Amino acid sequence: MTQVPQHASGAGDRRAAAPARKPGVSVAVRNYALVPVPRLSLDVVARRSGLHPDLVRRLVTLGLVDATRDAGGELWFEPTAPATLARIQRLRAGLPLNYASLGLVLDLLDRINELESALRRSNAGSRSDESWI
């Protein structure tokens, strides 16, 4: 077995040399969260969705939005809650239904979405040009 020698100049080393710093140049270092915020408070969700906190509480009671309670009884939401509330508001504006009835509509729309995704996955392996989606 023949070995290729490594050059002393570091040609085999994949690390790049650090660029030389110019005098008088300042570098600002900022820290950003690498993971999303795991939960949102009621006030944040209400503000982001443009709804009154009492209406958000009512939608939680109706089961339209998922929330958890901490030891102090405060509501905490997933980061997707404002988008869910916007979806509920769009459906409420477009359909002559009350909020309780929208739960059924949301469940049906989610089920349709799951079925369409499953159909797309099953058709992805076939070479059929008759896809209707």
mmCIF file of C-alpha atoms in Angstrom, residues 41-125:
data_model
loop_
_atom_site.group_PDB
_atom_site.id
_atom_site.type_symbol
_atom_site.label_atom_id
_atom_site.label_comp_id
_atom_site.label_asym_id
_atom_site.label_seq_id
_atom_site.Cartn_x
_atom_site.Cartn_y
_atom_site.Cartn_z
ATOM 1 C CA SER A 41 -47.480 33.075 27.278
ATOM 2 C CA LEU A 42 -51.125 34.060 26.910
ATOM 3 C CA ASP A 43 -50.234 37.742 26.523
ATOM 4 C CA VAL A 44 -47.713 37.042 23.749
ATOM 5 C CA VAL A 45 -50.136 34.805 21.859
ATOM 6 C CA ALA A 46 -52.955 37.337 22.206
ATOM 7 C CA ARG A 47 -50.723 40.178 21.002
ATOM 8 C CA ARG A 48 -49.332 38.215 18.042
ATOM 9 C CA SER A 49 -52.759 37.019 16.940
ATOM 10 C CA GLY A 50 -54.488 40.370 17.499
ATOM 11 C CA LEU A 51 -57.120 38.803 19.743
ATOM 12 C CA HIS A 52 -58.256 39.687 23.238
ATOM 13 C CA PRO A 53 -56.818 37.339 25.896
ATOM 14 C CA ASP A 54 -60.363 36.438 27.025
ATOM 15 C CA LEU A 55 -61.190 35.210 23.511
ATOM 16 C CA VAL A 56 -57.978 33.167 23.444
ATOM 17 C CA ARG A 57 -58.974 31.612 26.794
ATOM 18 C CA ARG A 58 -62.420 30.822 25.364
ATOM 19 C CA LEU A 59 -60.883 29.125 22.318
ATOM 20 C CA VAL A 60 -58.706 27.040 24.648
ATOM 21 C CA THR A 61 -61.816 26.051 26.619
ATOM 22 C CA LEU A 62 -63.551 25.021 23.386
ATOM 23 C CA GLY A 63 -60.523 22.893 22.463
ATOM 24 C CA LEU A 64 -59.693 24.839 19.305
ATOM 25 C CA VAL A 65 -56.198 25.773 20.511
ATOM 26 C CA ASP A 66 -53.898 23.566 22.572
ATOM 27 C CA ALA A 67 -52.442 25.032 25.744
ATOM 28 C CA THR A 68 -50.938 23.749 28.965
ATOM 29 C CA ARG A 69 -51.164 25.165 32.455
ATOM 30 C CA ASP A 70 -48.230 25.569 34.783
ATOM 31 C CA ALA A 71 -48.294 25.176 38.564
ATOM 32 C CA GLY A 72 -49.601 28.731 38.946
ATOM 33 C CA GLY A 73 -52.497 28.126 36.533
ATOM 34 C CA GLU A 74 -51.057 30.284 33.728
ATOM 35 C CA LEU A 75 -51.684 29.213 30.130
ATOM 36 C CA TRP A 76 -48.688 28.383 27.926
ATOM 37 C CA PHE A 77 -48.863 27.782 24.175
ATOM 38 C CA GLU A 78 -46.800 26.159 21.455
ATOM 39 C CA PRO A 79 -45.028 28.567 19.053
ATOM 40 C CA THR A 80 -47.570 27.602 16.350
ATOM 41 C CA ALA A 81 -50.550 28.888 18.363
ATOM 42 C CA PRO A 82 -50.739 32.342 16.682
ATOM 43 C CA ALA A 83 -50.906 30.667 13.254
ATOM 44 C CA THR A 84 -53.655 28.346 14.510
ATOM 45 C CA LEU A 85 -55.594 31.321 15.847
ATOM 46 C CA ALA A 86 -55.227 33.121 12.511
ATOM 47 C CA ARG A 87 -56.573 30.032 10.755
ATOM 48 C CA ILE A 88 -59.557 29.972 13.122
ATOM 49 C CA GLN A 89 -60.250 33.650 12.484
ATOM 50 C CA ARG A 90 -60.099 33.163 8.694
ATOM 51 C CA LEU A 91 -62.556 30.278 8.893
ATOM 52 C CA ARG A 92 -64.823 32.238 11.247
ATOM 53 C CA ALA A 93 -64.871 35.183 8.831
ATOM 54 C CA GLY A 94 -65.453 32.993 5.768
ATOM 55 C CA LEU A 95 -68.043 30.575 7.136
ATOM 56 C CA PRO A 96 -71.280 31.347 8.966
ATOM 57 C CA LEU A 97 -70.327 29.063 11.878
ATOM 58 C CA ASN A 98 -69.850 29.607 15.577
ATOM 59 C CA TYR A 99 -66.529 28.835 17.252
ATOM 60 C CA ALA A 100 -67.731 25.487 18.611
ATOM 61 C CA SER A 101 -68.620 24.296 15.085
ATOM 62 C CA LEU A 102 -65.239 25.373 13.762
ATOM 63 C CA GLY A 103 -63.631 22.550 15.764
ATOM 64 C CA LEU A 104 -65.270 20.014 13.470
ATOM 65 C CA VAL A 105 -64.240 21.976 10.368
ATOM 66 C CA LEU A 106 -60.624 22.166 11.604
ATOM 67 C CA ASP A 107 -60.571 18.416 12.293
ATOM 68 C CA LEU A 108 -61.928 17.679 8.819
ATOM 69 C CA LEU A 109 -59.425 20.003 7.132
ATOM 70 C CA ASP A 110 -56.546 18.397 9.045
ATOM 71 C CA ARG A 111 -57.754 14.931 8.043
ATOM 72 C CA ILE A 112 -58.017 15.965 4.376
ATOM 73 C CA ASN A 113 -54.477 17.344 4.560
ATOM 74 C CA GLU A 114 -53.186 14.052 6.009
ATOM 75 C CA LEU A 115 -54.938 12.011 3.309
ATOM 76 C CA GLU A 116 -53.593 14.233 0.518
ATOM 77 C CA SER A 117 -50.068 13.933 1.926
ATOM 78 C CA ALA A 118 -50.383 10.144 2.094
ATOM 79 C CA LEU A 119 -51.648 10.076 -1.495
ATOM 80 C CA ARG A 120 -48.731 12.220 -2.675
ATOM 81 C CA ARG A 121 -46.259 9.910 -0.925
ATOM 82 C CA SER A 122 -47.851 6.822 -2.469
ATOM 83 C CA ASN A 123 -47.826 8.406 -5.942
ATOM 84 C CA ALA A 124 -44.250 9.627 -5.574
ATOM 85 C CA GLY A 125 -42.880 6.156 -6.362
#
